[in-house]
């Protein structure tokens, strides 16, 4: 038996140069957050074409920032997140260190 978990949504993404960003929202199916030194969006990609699916807004599929107060067992438990510039062009702005 598999348990289903509601993943947090990407409420807003201000990284207009990302191929998954259409109008300040992310249309990737799911994104991955984390780097060894900051909460980078690893799904960020710059391309001349737009990708993703218009009918969905992205969810946080995985987060490797175990030092974030919203992280439990490498899963994000924030109600929703925002992505935008912080350390890099595309970082989780909801990240809060424990």
mmCIF file of N, CA and C in Angstrom:
data_model
loop_
_atom_site.group_PDB
_atom_site.id
_atom_site.type_symbol
_atom_site.label_atom_id
_atom_site.label_comp_id
_atom_site.label_asym_id
_atom_site.label_seq_id
_atom_site.Cartn_x
_atom_site.Cartn_y
_atom_site.Cartn_z
ATOM 1 N N UNK A 1 0.835 -1.170 0.000
ATOM 2 C CA UNK A 1 0.000 0.000 0.000
ATOM 3 C C UNK A 1 0.887 1.243 0.000
ATOM 4 N N UNK A 2 0.573 2.218 -0.828
ATOM 5 C CA UNK A 2 1.335 3.445 -0.937
ATOM 6 C C UNK A 2 0.544 4.604 -0.366
ATOM 7 N N UNK A 3 1.166 5.366 0.509
ATOM 8 C CA UNK A 3 0.517 6.545 1.079
ATOM 9 C C UNK A 3 0.703 7.724 0.134
ATOM 10 N N UNK A 4 -0.321 8.533 -0.013
ATOM 11 C CA UNK A 4 -0.259 9.706 -0.860
ATOM 12 C C UNK A 4 -0.038 10.940 0.010
ATOM 13 N N UNK A 5 0.862 11.810 -0.446
ATOM 14 C CA UNK A 5 1.168 13.026 0.289
ATOM 15 C C UNK A 5 0.958 14.213 -0.627
ATOM 16 N N UNK A 6 0.290 15.223 -0.138
ATOM 17 C CA UNK A 6 0.128 16.457 -0.901
ATOM 18 C C UNK A 6 1.440 17.223 -0.857
ATOM 19 N N UNK A 7 2.007 17.494 -2.007
ATOM 20 C CA UNK A 7 3.263 18.230 -2.068
ATOM 21 C C UNK A 7 2.968 19.723 -2.102
ATOM 22 N N UNK A 8 3.854 20.528 -1.512
ATOM 23 C CA UNK A 8 3.658 21.982 -1.540
ATOM 24 C C UNK A 8 3.701 22.509 -2.975
ATOM 25 N N UNK A 9 2.894 23.484 -3.252
ATOM 26 C CA UNK A 9 2.856 24.118 -4.572
ATOM 27 C C UNK A 9 3.868 25.253 -4.650
ATOM 28 N N UNK A 10 4.327 25.521 -5.858
ATOM 29 C CA UNK A 10 5.114 26.717 -6.110
ATOM 30 C C UNK A 10 4.091 27.826 -6.331
ATOM 31 N N UNK A 11 3.916 28.644 -5.330
ATOM 32 C CA UNK A 11 2.891 29.692 -5.352
ATOM 33 C C UNK A 11 3.236 30.787 -6.355
ATOM 34 N N UNK A 12 4.532 31.114 -6.432
ATOM 35 C CA UNK A 12 4.971 32.148 -7.356
ATOM 36 C C UNK A 12 6.425 31.907 -7.726
ATOM 37 N N UNK A 13 6.762 32.206 -8.969
ATOM 38 C CA UNK A 13 8.152 32.179 -9.420
ATOM 39 C C UNK A 13 8.401 33.453 -10.225
ATOM 40 N N UNK A 14 9.340 34.252 -9.752
ATOM 41 C CA UNK A 14 9.631 35.517 -10.424
ATOM 42 C C UNK A 14 10.812 35.422 -11.382
ATOM 43 N N UNK A 15 11.287 34.215 -11.644
ATOM 44 C CA UNK A 15 12.426 34.006 -12.540
ATOM 45 C C UNK A 15 11.905 33.892 -13.969
ATOM 46 N N UNK A 16 11.711 35.034 -14.593
ATOM 47 C CA UNK A 16 11.079 35.094 -15.921
ATOM 48 C C UNK A 16 11.897 34.391 -17.004
ATOM 49 N N UNK A 17 13.200 34.250 -16.816
ATOM 50 C CA UNK A 17 14.037 33.621 -17.845
ATOM 51 C C UNK A 17 13.966 32.098 -17.825
ATOM 52 N N UNK A 18 13.287 31.515 -16.844
ATOM 53 C CA UNK A 18 13.166 30.060 -16.778
ATOM 54 C C UNK A 18 12.155 29.565 -17.810
ATOM 55 N N UNK A 19 12.492 28.490 -18.483
ATOM 56 C CA UNK A 19 11.619 27.940 -19.520
ATOM 57 C C UNK A 19 10.285 27.428 -18.971
ATOM 58 N N UNK A 20 10.209 27.134 -17.678
ATOM 59 C CA UNK A 20 8.967 26.663 -17.079
ATOM 60 C C UNK A 20 8.082 27.793 -16.562
ATOM 61 N N UNK A 21 8.597 29.030 -16.562
ATOM 62 C CA UNK A 21 7.841 30.176 -16.072
ATOM 63 C C UNK A 21 7.047 30.774 -17.217
ATOM 64 N N UNK A 22 5.726 30.860 -17.038
ATOM 65 C CA UNK A 22 4.883 31.453 -18.075
ATOM 66 C C UNK A 22 4.470 32.874 -17.679
ATOM 67 N N UNK A 23 3.833 33.068 -16.564
ATOM 68 C CA UNK A 23 3.414 34.395 -16.095
ATOM 69 C C UNK A 23 3.596 34.470 -14.585
ATOM 70 N N UNK A 24 4.848 34.385 -14.147
ATOM 71 C CA UNK A 24 5.212 34.350 -12.728
ATOM 72 C C UNK A 24 4.676 33.115 -12.012
ATOM 73 N N UNK A 25 4.455 32.068 -12.769
ATOM 74 C CA UNK A 25 4.110 30.781 -12.171
ATOM 75 C C UNK A 25 4.885 29.685 -12.895
ATOM 76 N N UNK A 26 5.108 28.591 -12.184
ATOM 77 C CA UNK A 26 5.938 27.507 -12.707
ATOM 78 C C UNK A 26 5.045 26.384 -13.219
ATOM 79 N N UNK A 27 5.330 25.924 -14.427
ATOM 80 C CA UNK A 27 4.523 24.873 -15.036
ATOM 81 C C UNK A 27 5.272 23.555 -15.219
ATOM 82 N N UNK A 28 6.369 23.374 -14.478
ATOM 83 C CA UNK A 28 6.997 22.053 -14.410
ATOM 84 C C UNK A 28 6.080 21.182 -13.551
ATOM 85 N N UNK A 29 6.101 19.882 -13.749
ATOM 86 C CA UNK A 29 5.270 19.006 -12.915
ATOM 87 C C UNK A 29 5.712 19.069 -11.462
ATOM 88 N N UNK A 30 7.026 19.012 -11.244
ATOM 89 C CA UNK A 30 7.589 19.109 -9.898
ATOM 90 C C UNK A 30 8.990 19.686 -10.007
ATOM 91 N N UNK A 31 9.433 20.356 -8.939
ATOM 92 C CA UNK A 31 10.776 20.919 -8.924
ATOM 93 C C UNK A 31 11.580 20.305 -7.780
ATOM 94 N N UNK A 32 12.892 20.423 -7.881
ATOM 95 C CA UNK A 32 13.796 19.994 -6.821
ATOM 96 C C UNK A 32 14.529 21.219 -6.299
ATOM 97 N N UNK A 33 14.595 21.345 -4.984
ATOM 98 C CA UNK A 33 15.279 22.452 -4.325
ATOM 99 C C UNK A 33 16.491 21.914 -3.575
ATOM 100 N N UNK A 34 17.578 22.689 -3.581
ATOM 101 C CA UNK A 34 18.718 22.344 -2.739
ATOM 102 C C UNK A 34 20.043 22.390 -3.446
ATOM 103 N N UNK A 35 21.034 22.760 -2.708
ATOM 104 C CA UNK A 35 22.448 22.719 -3.068
ATOM 105 C C UNK A 35 23.185 22.601 -1.755
ATOM 106 N N UNK A 36 24.461 22.386 -1.816
ATOM 107 C CA UNK A 36 25.199 22.233 -0.555
ATOM 108 C C UNK A 36 25.277 23.531 0.229
ATOM 109 N N UNK A 37 25.143 24.680 -0.454
ATOM 110 C CA UNK A 37 25.300 25.953 0.243
ATOM 111 C C UNK A 37 24.094 26.883 0.227
ATOM 112 N N UNK A 38 23.045 26.577 -0.563
ATOM 113 C CA UNK A 38 21.848 27.417 -0.560
ATOM 114 C C UNK A 38 20.666 26.661 -1.177
ATOM 115 N N UNK A 39 19.492 27.266 -1.132
ATOM 116 C CA UNK A 39 18.254 26.604 -1.565
ATOM 117 C C UNK A 39 17.954 26.878 -3.036
ATOM 118 N N UNK A 40 18.796 26.397 -3.911
ATOM 119 C CA UNK A 40 18.694 26.615 -5.358
ATOM 120 C C UNK A 40 17.597 25.748 -5.976
ATOM 121 N N UNK A 41 16.872 26.305 -6.954
ATOM 122 C CA UNK A 41 15.906 25.516 -7.727
ATOM 123 C C UNK A 41 16.663 24.784 -8.826
ATOM 124 N N UNK A 42 16.792 23.477 -8.691
ATOM 125 C CA UNK A 42 17.535 22.683 -9.670
ATOM 126 C C UNK A 42 16.762 22.428 -10.953
ATOM 127 N N UNK A 43 15.500 22.798 -10.990
ATOM 128 C CA UNK A 43 14.693 22.610 -12.193
ATOM 129 C C UNK A 43 14.819 23.812 -13.123
ATOM 130 N N UNK A 44 15.388 24.905 -12.641
ATOM 131 C CA UNK A 44 15.591 26.112 -13.443
ATOM 132 C C UNK A 44 16.402 25.796 -14.688
ATOM 133 N N UNK A 45 15.883 26.219 -15.833
ATOM 134 C CA UNK A 45 16.592 26.046 -17.100
ATOM 135 C C UNK A 45 16.243 27.223 -18.017
ATOM 136 N N UNK A 46 17.278 27.818 -18.613
ATOM 137 C CA UNK A 46 17.065 28.902 -19.582
ATOM 138 C C UNK A 46 17.094 28.311 -20.980
ATOM 139 N N UNK A 47 15.988 28.490 -21.703
ATOM 140 C CA UNK A 47 15.881 28.017 -23.087
ATOM 141 C C UNK A 47 14.989 28.980 -23.850
ATOM 142 N N UNK A 48 15.102 29.020 -25.157
ATOM 143 C CA UNK A 48 14.256 29.932 -25.933
ATOM 144 C C UNK A 48 12.797 29.448 -26.052
ATOM 145 N N UNK A 49 12.528 28.212 -25.680
ATOM 146 C CA UNK A 49 11.155 27.694 -25.738
ATOM 147 C C UNK A 49 10.590 27.586 -24.329
ATOM 148 N N UNK A 50 9.275 27.608 -24.204
ATOM 149 C CA UNK A 50 8.603 27.432 -22.917
ATOM 150 C C UNK A 50 8.204 25.974 -22.781
ATOM 151 N N UNK A 51 8.359 25.447 -21.568
ATOM 152 C CA UNK A 51 8.049 24.049 -21.322
ATOM 153 C C UNK A 51 7.009 23.898 -20.240
ATOM 154 N N UNK A 52 6.770 22.669 -19.871
ATOM 155 C CA UNK A 52 5.797 22.370 -18.833
ATOM 156 C C UNK A 52 4.395 22.244 -19.390
ATOM 157 N N UNK A 53 3.440 22.162 -18.491
ATOM 158 C CA UNK A 53 2.045 21.970 -18.851
ATOM 159 C C UNK A 53 1.215 23.123 -18.312
ATOM 160 N N UNK A 54 0.482 23.800 -19.182
ATOM 161 C CA UNK A 54 -0.317 24.958 -18.770
ATOM 162 C C UNK A 54 -1.360 24.627 -17.706
ATOM 163 N N UNK A 55 -1.850 23.414 -17.665
ATOM 164 C CA UNK A 55 -2.930 23.038 -16.755
ATOM 165 C C UNK A 55 -2.472 22.809 -15.317
ATOM 166 N N UNK A 56 -1.176 22.795 -15.068
ATOM 167 C CA UNK A 56 -0.701 22.530 -13.698
ATOM 168 C C UNK A 56 0.255 23.617 -13.235
ATOM 169 N N UNK A 57 0.342 23.778 -11.939
ATOM 170 C CA UNK A 57 1.390 24.582 -11.314
ATOM 171 C C UNK A 57 2.297 23.619 -10.576
ATOM 172 N N UNK A 58 3.571 23.912 -10.606
ATOM 173 C CA UNK A 58 4.582 23.002 -10.057
ATOM 174 C C UNK A 58 4.393 22.736 -8.571
ATOM 175 N N UNK A 59 4.889 21.583 -8.170
ATOM 176 C CA UNK A 59 4.940 21.168 -6.781
ATOM 177 C C UNK A 59 6.414 20.974 -6.408
ATOM 178 N N UNK A 60 6.694 20.957 -5.115
ATOM 179 C CA UNK A 60 8.062 20.672 -4.671
ATOM 180 C C UNK A 60 8.183 19.163 -4.543
ATOM 181 N N UNK A 61 8.914 18.552 -5.459
ATOM 182 C CA UNK A 61 9.071 17.108 -5.454
ATOM 183 C C UNK A 61 10.099 16.629 -4.451
ATOM 184 N N UNK A 62 11.165 17.405 -4.272
ATOM 185 C CA UNK A 62 12.227 17.022 -3.338
ATOM 186 C C UNK A 62 12.971 18.277 -2.895
ATOM 187 N N UNK A 63 13.506 18.214 -1.688
ATOM 188 C CA UNK A 63 14.330 19.304 -1.163
ATOM 189 C C UNK A 63 15.474 18.706 -0.358
ATOM 190 N N UNK A 64 16.689 19.013 -0.764
ATOM 191 C CA UNK A 64 17.854 18.464 -0.069
ATOM 192 C C UNK A 64 18.404 19.407 0.997
ATOM 193 N N UNK A 65 17.700 20.492 1.283
ATOM 194 C CA UNK A 65 18.128 21.421 2.332
ATOM 195 C C UNK A 65 17.563 20.958 3.675
ATOM 196 N N UNK A 66 18.217 19.957 4.253
ATOM 197 C CA UNK A 66 17.747 19.374 5.519
ATOM 198 C C UNK A 66 17.827 20.362 6.674
ATOM 199 N N UNK A 67 18.553 21.475 6.489
ATOM 200 C CA UNK A 67 18.645 22.485 7.543
ATOM 201 C C UNK A 67 17.507 23.502 7.503
ATOM 202 N N UNK A 68 16.553 23.332 6.600
ATOM 203 C CA UNK A 68 15.402 24.239 6.509
ATOM 204 C C UNK A 68 14.337 23.822 7.514
ATOM 205 N N UNK A 69 13.696 24.787 8.146
ATOM 206 C CA UNK A 69 12.671 24.457 9.140
ATOM 207 C C UNK A 69 11.445 23.789 8.525
ATOM 208 N N UNK A 70 11.262 23.899 7.208
ATOM 209 C CA UNK A 70 10.122 23.265 6.528
ATOM 210 C C UNK A 70 10.447 21.848 6.047
ATOM 211 N N UNK A 71 11.690 21.403 6.235
ATOM 212 C CA UNK A 71 12.145 20.128 5.699
ATOM 213 C C UNK A 71 12.081 19.032 6.768
ATOM 214 N N UNK A 72 11.480 17.922 6.389
ATOM 215 C CA UNK A 72 11.457 16.732 7.231
ATOM 216 C C UNK A 72 11.706 15.533 6.333
ATOM 217 N N UNK A 73 12.773 14.807 6.591
ATOM 218 C CA UNK A 73 13.128 13.632 5.792
ATOM 219 C C UNK A 73 13.316 13.974 4.311
ATOM 220 N N UNK A 74 13.898 15.153 4.055
ATOM 221 C CA UNK A 74 14.166 15.662 2.702
ATOM 222 C C UNK A 74 12.902 15.940 1.900
ATOM 223 N N UNK A 75 11.792 16.141 2.589
ATOM 224 C CA UNK A 75 10.528 16.531 1.962
ATOM 225 C C UNK A 75 10.119 17.889 2.506
ATOM 226 N N UNK A 76 9.610 18.752 1.634
ATOM 227 C CA UNK A 76 9.166 20.081 2.041
ATOM 228 C C UNK A 76 7.760 19.988 2.625
ATOM 229 N N UNK A 77 7.577 20.623 3.780
ATOM 230 C CA UNK A 77 6.270 20.629 4.436
ATOM 231 C C UNK A 77 5.716 22.043 4.597
ATOM 232 N N UNK A 78 6.258 22.998 3.836
ATOM 233 C CA UNK A 78 5.692 24.348 3.827
ATOM 234 C C UNK A 78 4.345 24.286 3.105
ATOM 235 N N UNK A 79 3.410 25.160 3.437
ATOM 236 C CA UNK A 79 2.124 25.163 2.733
ATOM 237 C C UNK A 79 2.286 25.443 1.237
ATOM 238 N N UNK A 80 3.234 26.319 0.888
ATOM 239 C CA UNK A 80 3.556 26.673 -0.492
ATOM 240 C C UNK A 80 4.901 27.382 -0.457
ATOM 241 N N UNK A 81 5.547 27.509 -1.610
ATOM 242 C CA UNK A 81 6.833 28.207 -1.660
ATOM 243 C C UNK A 81 6.813 29.257 -2.761
ATOM 244 N N UNK A 82 7.779 30.171 -2.689
ATOM 245 C CA UNK A 82 8.035 31.107 -3.778
ATOM 246 C C UNK A 82 9.480 30.918 -4.227
ATOM 247 N N UNK A 83 9.714 31.155 -5.504
ATOM 248 C CA UNK A 83 11.049 31.019 -6.086
ATOM 249 C C UNK A 83 11.421 32.350 -6.721
ATOM 250 N N UNK A 84 12.647 32.780 -6.495
ATOM 251 C CA UNK A 84 13.130 34.032 -7.058
ATOM 252 C C UNK A 84 14.581 34.224 -6.692
ATOM 253 N N UNK A 85 15.126 35.403 -7.001
ATOM 254 C CA UNK A 85 16.542 35.646 -6.723
ATOM 255 C C UNK A 85 16.837 35.791 -5.240
ATOM 256 N N UNK A 86 17.863 35.129 -4.796
ATOM 257 C CA UNK A 86 18.411 35.297 -3.441
ATOM 258 C C UNK A 86 19.919 35.118 -3.581
ATOM 259 N N UNK A 87 20.430 33.918 -3.393
ATOM 260 C CA UNK A 87 21.858 33.662 -3.620
ATOM 261 C C UNK A 87 22.126 33.515 -5.120
ATOM 262 N N UNK A 88 21.225 32.843 -5.819
ATOM 263 C CA UNK A 88 21.278 32.680 -7.279
ATOM 264 C C UNK A 88 20.027 33.315 -7.868
ATOM 265 N N UNK A 89 19.892 33.200 -9.166
ATOM 266 C CA UNK A 89 18.721 33.718 -9.861
ATOM 267 C C UNK A 89 17.452 32.974 -9.459
ATOM 268 N N UNK A 90 17.570 31.664 -9.202
ATOM 269 C CA UNK A 90 16.393 30.841 -8.901
ATOM 270 C C UNK A 90 16.588 30.099 -7.590
ATOM 271 N N UNK A 91 16.137 30.692 -6.514
ATOM 272 C CA UNK A 91 16.254 30.090 -5.184
ATOM 273 C C UNK A 91 14.885 30.026 -4.497
ATOM 274 N N UNK A 92 14.723 29.081 -3.596
ATOM 275 C CA UNK A 92 13.524 28.997 -2.781
ATOM 276 C C UNK A 92 13.570 30.135 -1.772
ATOM 277 N N UNK A 93 12.659 31.070 -1.869
ATOM 278 C CA UNK A 93 12.619 32.210 -0.953
ATOM 279 C C UNK A 93 11.875 31.868 0.329
ATOM 280 N N UNK A 94 11.272 30.700 0.386
ATOM 281 C CA UNK A 94 10.572 30.250 1.585
ATOM 282 C C UNK A 94 11.537 29.580 2.556
ATOM 283 N N UNK A 95 12.727 29.243 2.090
ATOM 284 C CA UNK A 95 13.742 28.606 2.937
ATOM 285 C C UNK A 95 14.020 29.438 4.188
ATOM 286 N N UNK A 96 13.995 28.775 5.344
ATOM 287 C CA UNK A 96 14.352 29.404 6.616
ATOM 288 C C UNK A 96 15.218 28.401 7.382
ATOM 289 N N UNK A 97 16.414 28.821 7.735
ATOM 290 C CA UNK A 97 17.327 27.949 8.467
ATOM 291 C C UNK A 97 16.772 27.628 9.849
ATOM 292 N N UNK A 98 17.030 26.409 10.299
ATOM 293 C CA UNK A 98 16.585 26.021 11.655
ATOM 294 C C UNK A 98 17.349 26.775 12.712
#
